[in-house]
Structure formats: C-alpha cells, structure tokens
Amino acid sequence: MFKTLKTHLLLLGLLISLPAVALLYILSDQYRAEVTENAGDDALRIVSQLAAQQKTLIESTRQILATAIQVPEARLQDLDECTKFFKKLDASLEERQDWKNFGGFIRTDSKGNIDCASSPKAVGKNVFDRAYFKKVMSTGSFAMSDLVFGRGKP
C-alpha cells in the first residue's frame, strides 16, 4: 500500500508540474524568437549607422582633398614644401579620433609615379595599376579605393 501511495503521489506531482514545464517551454520559445528578432533589428540599426558614418567620412575626405589641391605647396614642384604640407595635413587628421586610420596623402604624375607623399616610403613608388588611380585618370574626379594591401615584403 505504501508503494502505491508513493507512486500515486509521484504521479500527482508530475501531473501538477507538467503544465508549468509546458508553460516554461512555450515562454522560452517566445523569448528566443523575440531576442532573435531584436538582434536582427539591432544589427540593421548598427549597419545603417555605419553606412551613414562612412558616407560622411567619404564626403569629408572629398572636401579635404578639394581644399588641399588649392594650396600652393601641394601643387608646386618644390617637393620639400609639398612633403611638409602633406605631413602637416596628415598629422592634423591623426589627432582626430574618426581619422586615426587614414592612410595618408600622395601626389602622382600622370603615369602614377608618386613624387610627393606624407610618408617618405611612398615616394618613388608607382600606383598606375591601382583601381583608384585608373578611375581618377579616366574620370578626372574623386575616387576612393578599396582596402589596399602594400606591396612590401612579408
């Protein structure tokens, strides 16, 4: 008799807790769906913000370059003055948080030979085969490059 009473109580306990377990499962499934939806919304919001920041950065870069080519030091044949100007411009941008990873400034001739740059290592190199150089030469307007890997030795 004791075994049957114990079994009955155990079954009664399971029967009573079954709706609670089912409710927990349903609620956790709904919570998981809500979290997944919110994650997608958050990701879309972040991507939209990054796209807006990139658009602003591109426009700012275009304005800086349009201004820089008006400065005599950037246009004259005096390479020392050109280099000083580009270094000063580069240094002023590096102070700003949103420009910390800016690659620097170069000036080339029509064949892609770099004759002036904010980084002395770039002078003498050629960018004729780079997509951004080809675009500038074909359109005569602003061009932005994709991520560029150096040609240096590993």
Coordinates of N, CA and C in Angstrom, one line a residue:
M1 N 0.8 -1.2 0.0 CA 0.0 0.0 0.0 C 0.9 1.3 0.0
F2 N 2.0 1.2 0.7 CA 2.8 2.3 0.8 C 3.4 2.7 -0.6
K3 N 3.8 1.6 -1.3 CA 4.4 1.8 -2.6 C 3.4 2.4 -3.6
T4 N 2.2 2.0 -3.5 CA 1.2 2.6 -4.4 C 0.8 4.0 -4.1
L5 N 0.8 4.3 -2.8 CA 0.6 5.7 -2.3 C 1.8 6.6 -2.8
K6 N 3.0 6.1 -2.6 CA 4.2 6.8 -3.1 C 4.1 7.0 -4.6
T7 N 3.7 6.0 -5.3 CA 3.7 6.1 -6.8 C 2.6 7.1 -7.2
H8 N 1.4 7.0 -6.5 CA 0.3 8.0 -6.8 C 0.8 9.4 -6.5
L9 N 1.4 9.6 -5.4 CA 1.9 11.0 -5.1 C 2.9 11.5 -6.1
L10 N 3.8 10.6 -6.5 CA 4.8 11.0 -7.5 C 4.1 11.3 -8.8
L11 N 3.1 10.5 -9.3 CA 2.4 10.8 -10.5 C 1.6 12.1 -10.4
L12 N 1.0 12.3 -9.2 CA 0.3 13.5 -9.0 C 1.2 14.8 -9.1
G13 N 2.4 14.6 -8.5 CA 3.4 15.7 -8.5 C 3.8 16.0 -10.0
L14 N 4.0 15.0 -10.7 CA 4.4 15.1 -12.2 C 3.2 15.8 -12.9
L15 N 2.0 15.3 -12.6 CA 0.8 15.8 -13.3 C 0.6 17.3 -13.0
I16 N 0.9 17.7 -11.8 CA 0.7 19.1 -11.4 C 1.8 19.9 -12.0
S17 N 3.1 19.4 -12.1 CA 4.2 20.2 -12.6 C 4.2 20.2 -14.2
L18 N 3.5 19.3 -14.8 CA 3.6 19.3 -16.3 C 3.1 20.6 -17.0
P19 N 2.0 21.2 -16.5 CA 1.6 22.5 -17.2 C 2.6 23.6 -17.0
A20 N 3.3 23.6 -15.8 CA 4.3 24.6 -15.5 C 5.5 24.4 -16.5
V21 N 5.9 23.1 -16.7 CA 7.0 22.8 -17.6 C 6.7 23.2 -19.0
A22 N 5.4 22.9 -19.4 CA 5.0 23.3 -20.8 C 4.9 24.8 -20.9
L23 N 4.5 25.5 -19.9 CA 4.4 26.9 -20.0 C 5.8 27.5 -20.1
L24 N 6.8 27.0 -19.3 CA 8.1 27.4 -19.4 C 8.7 27.2 -20.8
Y25 N 8.4 26.1 -21.4 CA 8.9 25.8 -22.7 C 8.3 26.8 -23.7
I26 N 7.0 27.0 -23.6 CA 6.4 28.0 -24.6 C 7.0 29.4 -24.4
L27 N 7.1 29.8 -23.1 CA 7.6 31.2 -22.9 C 9.1 31.3 -23.3
S28 N 9.9 30.3 -23.1 CA 11.3 30.3 -23.5 C 11.4 30.4 -25.1
D29 N 10.5 29.7 -25.7 CA 10.5 29.7 -27.2 C 10.1 31.1 -27.7
Q30 N 9.1 31.7 -27.1 CA 8.7 33.0 -27.5 C 9.8 34.0 -27.2
Y31 N 10.5 33.9 -26.0 CA 11.6 34.8 -25.7 C 12.7 34.6 -26.7
R32 N 13.0 33.4 -27.1 CA 14.1 33.2 -28.1 C 13.7 33.8 -29.4
A33 N 12.5 33.7 -29.8 CA 12.1 34.4 -31.1 C 12.2 35.9 -31.0
E34 N 11.8 36.4 -29.8 CA 11.8 37.9 -29.6 C 13.3 38.4 -29.6
V35 N 14.2 37.6 -28.9 CA 15.6 38.0 -28.9 C 16.2 38.0 -30.3
T36 N 15.8 36.9 -31.0 CA 16.3 36.8 -32.4 C 15.9 38.0 -33.3
E37 N 14.6 38.3 -33.1 CA 14.1 39.5 -33.9 C 14.8 40.8 -33.5
N38 N 14.9 41.0 -32.2 CA 15.6 42.2 -31.7 C 17.1 42.2 -32.2
A39 N 17.7 41.1 -32.2 CA 19.1 41.1 -32.7 C 19.2 41.5 -34.1
G40 N 18.2 41.0 -34.9 CA 18.2 41.4 -36.4 C 17.9 42.9 -36.5
D41 N 17.0 43.5 -35.7 CA 16.7 44.9 -35.7 C 18.0 45.7 -35.3
D42 N 18.6 45.2 -34.2 CA 19.8 45.9 -33.7 C 20.9 45.9 -34.8
A43 N 21.1 44.7 -35.4 CA 22.1 44.6 -36.5 C 21.8 45.6 -37.6
L44 N 20.6 45.7 -38.0 CA 20.2 46.6 -39.1 C 20.4 48.0 -38.7
R45 N 20.1 48.4 -37.5 CA 20.3 49.7 -37.0 C 21.8 50.1 -37.0
I46 N 22.7 49.1 -36.5 CA 24.1 49.4 -36.5 C 24.7 49.5 -37.9
V47 N 24.3 48.7 -38.8 CA 24.7 48.8 -40.2 C 24.3 50.1 -40.8
S48 N 23.1 50.5 -40.5 CA 22.7 51.8 -41.0 C 23.5 53.0 -40.5
Q49 N 23.8 52.9 -39.2 CA 24.7 54.0 -38.6 C 26.0 53.9 -39.2
L50 N 26.6 52.8 -39.4 CA 27.9 52.7 -40.0 C 27.9 53.2 -41.5
A51 N 26.9 52.9 -42.2 CA 26.8 53.4 -43.6 C 26.7 54.9 -43.6
A52 N 26.0 55.5 -42.7 CA 25.9 56.9 -42.6 C 27.2 57.6 -42.2
Q53 N 28.0 56.9 -41.3 CA 29.3 57.4 -40.9 C 30.3 57.3 -42.1
Q54 N 30.2 56.2 -42.8 CA 31.1 56.1 -43.9 C 30.8 57.1 -45.0
K55 N 29.5 57.4 -45.2 CA 29.1 58.4 -46.2 C 29.7 59.8 -45.8
T56 N 29.6 60.1 -44.5 CA 30.1 61.3 -44.0 C 31.6 61.4 -44.1
L57 N 32.3 60.3 -43.8 CA 33.7 60.2 -44.0 C 34.2 60.4 -45.4
I58 N 33.5 59.8 -46.3 CA 33.8 59.9 -47.8 C 33.7 61.4 -48.2
E59 N 32.6 62.0 -47.8 CA 32.3 63.4 -48.2 C 33.4 64.3 -47.5
S60 N 33.7 64.1 -46.3 CA 34.8 64.9 -45.6 C 36.1 64.7 -46.4
T61 N 36.4 63.5 -46.8 CA 37.7 63.2 -47.5 C 37.7 64.0 -48.8
R62 N 36.5 64.0 -49.5 CA 36.4 64.7 -50.8 C 36.7 66.2 -50.5
Q63 N 36.1 66.7 -49.5 CA 36.3 68.2 -49.2 C 37.7 68.5 -48.8
I64 N 38.3 67.6 -48.0 CA 39.7 67.8 -47.6 C 40.6 67.8 -48.9
L65 N 40.4 66.9 -49.8 CA 41.2 66.8 -51.0 C 41.0 68.0 -51.9
A66 N 39.7 68.4 -52.0 CA 39.4 69.5 -52.9 C 40.1 70.8 -52.3
T67 N 40.2 70.9 -51.0 CA 40.8 72.1 -50.4 C 42.4 71.9 -50.6
A68 N 42.9 70.7 -50.3 CA 44.3 70.5 -50.4 C 44.9 70.8 -51.7
I69 N 44.2 70.5 -52.8 CA 44.8 70.8 -54.1 C 44.8 72.3 -54.5
Q70 N 44.1 73.1 -53.6 CA 44.2 74.5 -53.9 C 45.4 75.2 -53.2
V71 N 46.0 74.5 -52.2 CA 47.1 75.0 -51.5 C 48.4 74.9 -52.4
P72 N 49.1 76.0 -52.5 CA 50.2 76.1 -53.5 C 51.3 75.0 -53.2
E73 N 51.5 74.7 -51.9 CA 52.5 73.7 -51.5 C 52.2 72.3 -52.1
A74 N 51.0 72.0 -52.3 CA 50.6 70.7 -52.8 C 50.7 70.7 -54.4
R75 N 50.8 71.8 -55.0 CA 50.8 71.9 -56.4 C 52.2 72.2 -57.0
L76 N 53.0 72.9 -56.3 CA 54.3 73.3 -56.8 C 55.3 72.1 -56.9
Q77 N 56.3 72.4 -57.7 CA 57.3 71.4 -57.9 C 58.3 71.2 -56.8
D78 N 58.2 72.1 -55.8 CA 59.1 72.0 -54.6 C 58.7 70.9 -53.8
L79 N 59.4 69.8 -53.9 CA 59.0 68.5 -53.2 C 59.1 68.6 -51.7
D80 N 60.1 69.4 -51.2 CA 60.2 69.5 -49.8 C 59.0 70.2 -49.2
E81 N 58.5 71.3 -49.8 CA 57.4 72.0 -49.4 C 56.1 71.2 -49.5
C82 N 56.0 70.4 -50.5 CA 54.8 69.5 -50.7 C 54.8 68.5 -49.6
T83 N 56.0 67.8 -49.4 CA 56.1 66.8 -48.3 C 55.7 67.4 -47.0
K84 N 56.2 68.6 -46.6 CA 55.9 69.2 -45.3 C 54.4 69.4 -45.2
F85 N 53.8 69.9 -46.3 CA 52.4 70.2 -46.3 C 51.6 68.9 -46.0
F86 N 51.9 67.9 -46.8 CA 51.2 66.6 -46.6 C 51.4 66.0 -45.2
K87 N 52.6 66.1 -44.7 CA 52.9 65.6 -43.4 C 52.1 66.4 -42.3
K88 N 52.0 67.7 -42.5 CA 51.3 68.5 -41.6 C 49.8 68.2 -41.6
L89 N 49.3 68.1 -42.8 CA 47.9 67.7 -43.0 C 47.5 66.4 -42.5
D90 N 48.4 65.4 -42.7 CA 48.2 64.0 -42.2 C 48.2 64.0 -40.7
A91 N 49.2 64.8 -40.1 CA 49.3 64.8 -38.6 C 48.1 65.5 -38.0
S92 N 47.5 66.5 -38.7 CA 46.3 67.2 -38.1 C 45.1 66.2 -38.2
L93 N 45.1 65.4 -39.1 CA 44.0 64.4 -39.2 C 44.1 63.3 -38.2
E94 N 45.4 62.9 -37.9 CA 45.6 61.8 -37.0 C 45.2 62.2 -35.6
E95 N 45.1 63.5 -35.3 CA 44.7 63.9 -34.0 C 43.2 63.7 -33.7
R96 N 42.5 63.6 -34.8 CA 41.0 63.3 -34.7 C 40.7 61.8 -34.6
Q97 N 39.9 61.5 -33.7 CA 39.5 60.0 -33.5 C 39.0 59.4 -34.8
D98 N 38.1 60.1 -35.5 CA 37.5 59.5 -36.7 C 38.4 59.4 -37.9
W99 N 39.6 59.9 -37.8 CA 40.6 59.8 -38.9 C 41.9 59.1 -38.5
K100 N 41.8 58.4 -37.4 CA 43.1 57.7 -36.9 C 43.7 56.7 -37.9
N101 N 42.8 56.1 -38.7 CA 43.3 55.1 -39.6 C 43.4 55.6 -41.1
F102 N 43.5 56.9 -41.2 CA 43.6 57.4 -42.6 C 45.0 57.1 -43.1
G103 N 45.1 56.7 -44.4 CA 46.3 56.2 -44.9 C 47.3 57.2 -45.3
G104 N 47.0 58.5 -45.5 CA 48.0 59.5 -45.8 C 47.7 60.1 -47.2
F105 N 48.6 61.0 -47.6 CA 48.4 61.7 -48.8 C 49.5 61.4 -49.8
I106 N 49.2 61.3 -51.1 CA 50.2 61.1 -52.1 C 49.8 62.1 -53.3
R107 N 50.9 62.4 -54.0 CA 50.7 63.2 -55.3 C 51.4 62.4 -56.3
T108 N 50.8 62.2 -57.5 CA 51.4 61.4 -58.6 C 51.5 62.2 -59.8
D109 N 52.3 61.8 -60.7 CA 52.2 62.4 -62.1 C 51.2 61.5 -62.9
S110 N 51.1 61.8 -64.2 CA 50.1 61.2 -65.0 C 50.4 59.7 -65.2
K111 N 51.6 59.3 -64.9 CA 52.0 57.9 -65.1 C 51.9 57.1 -63.8
G112 N 51.4 57.7 -62.7 CA 51.3 57.0 -61.5 C 52.5 57.0 -60.6
N113 N 53.5 57.7 -60.9 CA 54.7 57.8 -60.1 C 54.4 58.8 -58.9
I114 N 54.7 58.3 -57.7 CA 54.5 59.2 -56.6 C 55.7 60.1 -56.4
D115 N 55.5 61.4 -56.5 CA 56.6 62.3 -56.3 C 56.5 63.1 -55.0
C116 N 55.4 63.0 -54.3 CA 55.2 63.7 -53.0 C 54.2 62.9 -52.2
A117 N 54.6 62.7 -50.9 CA 53.7 62.0 -50.0 C 53.9 62.3 -48.6
S118 N 52.9 62.1 -47.8 CA 53.0 62.3 -46.3 C 53.9 61.3 -45.7
S119 N 54.1 60.2 -46.3 CA 55.0 59.1 -45.9 C 56.2 59.0 -46.9
P120 N 57.4 59.3 -46.5 CA 58.5 59.3 -47.4 C 58.7 57.9 -48.1
K121 N 58.2 56.8 -47.4 CA 58.4 55.5 -48.0 C 57.6 55.4 -49.4
A122 N 56.6 56.2 -49.5 CA 55.7 56.1 -50.7 C 56.4 56.8 -51.9
V123 N 57.2 57.8 -51.7 CA 57.8 58.5 -52.8 C 58.7 57.5 -53.7
G124 N 58.5 57.6 -55.0 CA 59.2 56.8 -55.9 C 58.4 55.5 -56.3
K125 N 57.4 55.2 -55.6 CA 56.6 54.1 -56.0 C 55.6 54.4 -57.1
N126 N 55.0 53.4 -57.6 CA 54.0 53.7 -58.7 C 52.7 53.1 -58.4
V127 N 51.6 53.8 -58.7 CA 50.3 53.3 -58.5 C 49.4 53.2 -59.7
F128 N 50.1 53.1 -60.9 CA 49.5 53.1 -62.2 C 48.5 52.0 -62.3
D129 N 48.8 50.8 -61.6 CA 47.9 49.6 -61.8 C 46.8 49.6 -60.7
R130 N 46.7 50.6 -59.8 CA 45.7 50.6 -58.8 C 44.4 51.1 -59.4
A131 N 43.3 50.5 -58.9 CA 41.9 50.9 -59.4 C 41.6 52.4 -59.2
Y132 N 42.0 52.9 -58.0 CA 41.6 54.3 -57.7 C 42.4 55.2 -58.7
F133 N 43.6 54.9 -59.0 CA 44.4 55.8 -59.9 C 43.7 55.7 -61.3
K134 N 43.4 54.5 -61.8 CA 42.7 54.4 -63.1 C 41.4 55.2 -63.1
K135 N 40.7 55.1 -62.0 CA 39.4 55.8 -62.0 C 39.6 57.4 -62.1
V136 N 40.6 57.8 -61.3 CA 40.9 59.3 -61.3 C 41.3 59.7 -62.7
M137 N 42.2 58.9 -63.4 CA 42.7 59.3 -64.7 C 41.6 59.2 -65.7
S138 N 40.7 58.3 -65.6 CA 39.6 58.1 -66.6 C 38.5 59.1 -66.4
T139 N 38.2 59.5 -65.2 CA 37.0 60.4 -64.9 C 37.4 61.8 -64.6
G140 N 38.7 62.0 -64.1 CA 39.1 63.3 -63.7 C 38.4 63.7 -62.4
S141 N 37.9 62.8 -61.6 CA 37.2 63.2 -60.4 C 37.6 62.3 -59.2
F142 N 37.1 62.6 -58.1 CA 37.4 61.9 -56.9 C 37.2 60.4 -57.0
A143 N 38.1 59.6 -56.5 CA 38.0 58.2 -56.4 C 38.4 57.7 -55.1
M144 N 37.8 56.7 -54.6 CA 38.1 56.1 -53.3 C 38.5 54.6 -53.6
S145 N 39.5 54.2 -52.9 CA 40.0 52.8 -53.2 C 39.3 51.8 -52.2
D146 N 39.4 50.6 -52.6 CA 39.0 49.5 -51.6 C 40.2 49.4 -50.7
L147 N 40.1 48.4 -49.8 CA 41.2 48.2 -48.9 C 42.4 47.9 -49.7
V148 N 43.5 48.5 -49.5 CA 44.8 48.3 -50.3 C 45.8 47.7 -49.4
F149 N 46.4 46.6 -49.9 CA 47.5 46.0 -49.2 C 48.8 46.4 -49.8
G150 N 49.8 46.7 -49.0 CA 51.1 47.2 -49.5 C 51.7 46.1 -50.3
R151 N 52.7 46.6 -51.1 CA 53.5 45.6 -51.9 C 54.8 45.2 -51.3
G152 N 55.0 45.6 -50.0 CA 56.2 45.3 -49.4 C 56.4 43.8 -49.1
K153 N 57.6 43.4 -48.7 CA 57.9 42.0 -48.4 C 57.3 41.7 -47.1
P154 N 56.8 40.4 -47.0 CA 56.2 40.0 -45.7 C 57.2 39.9 -44.6

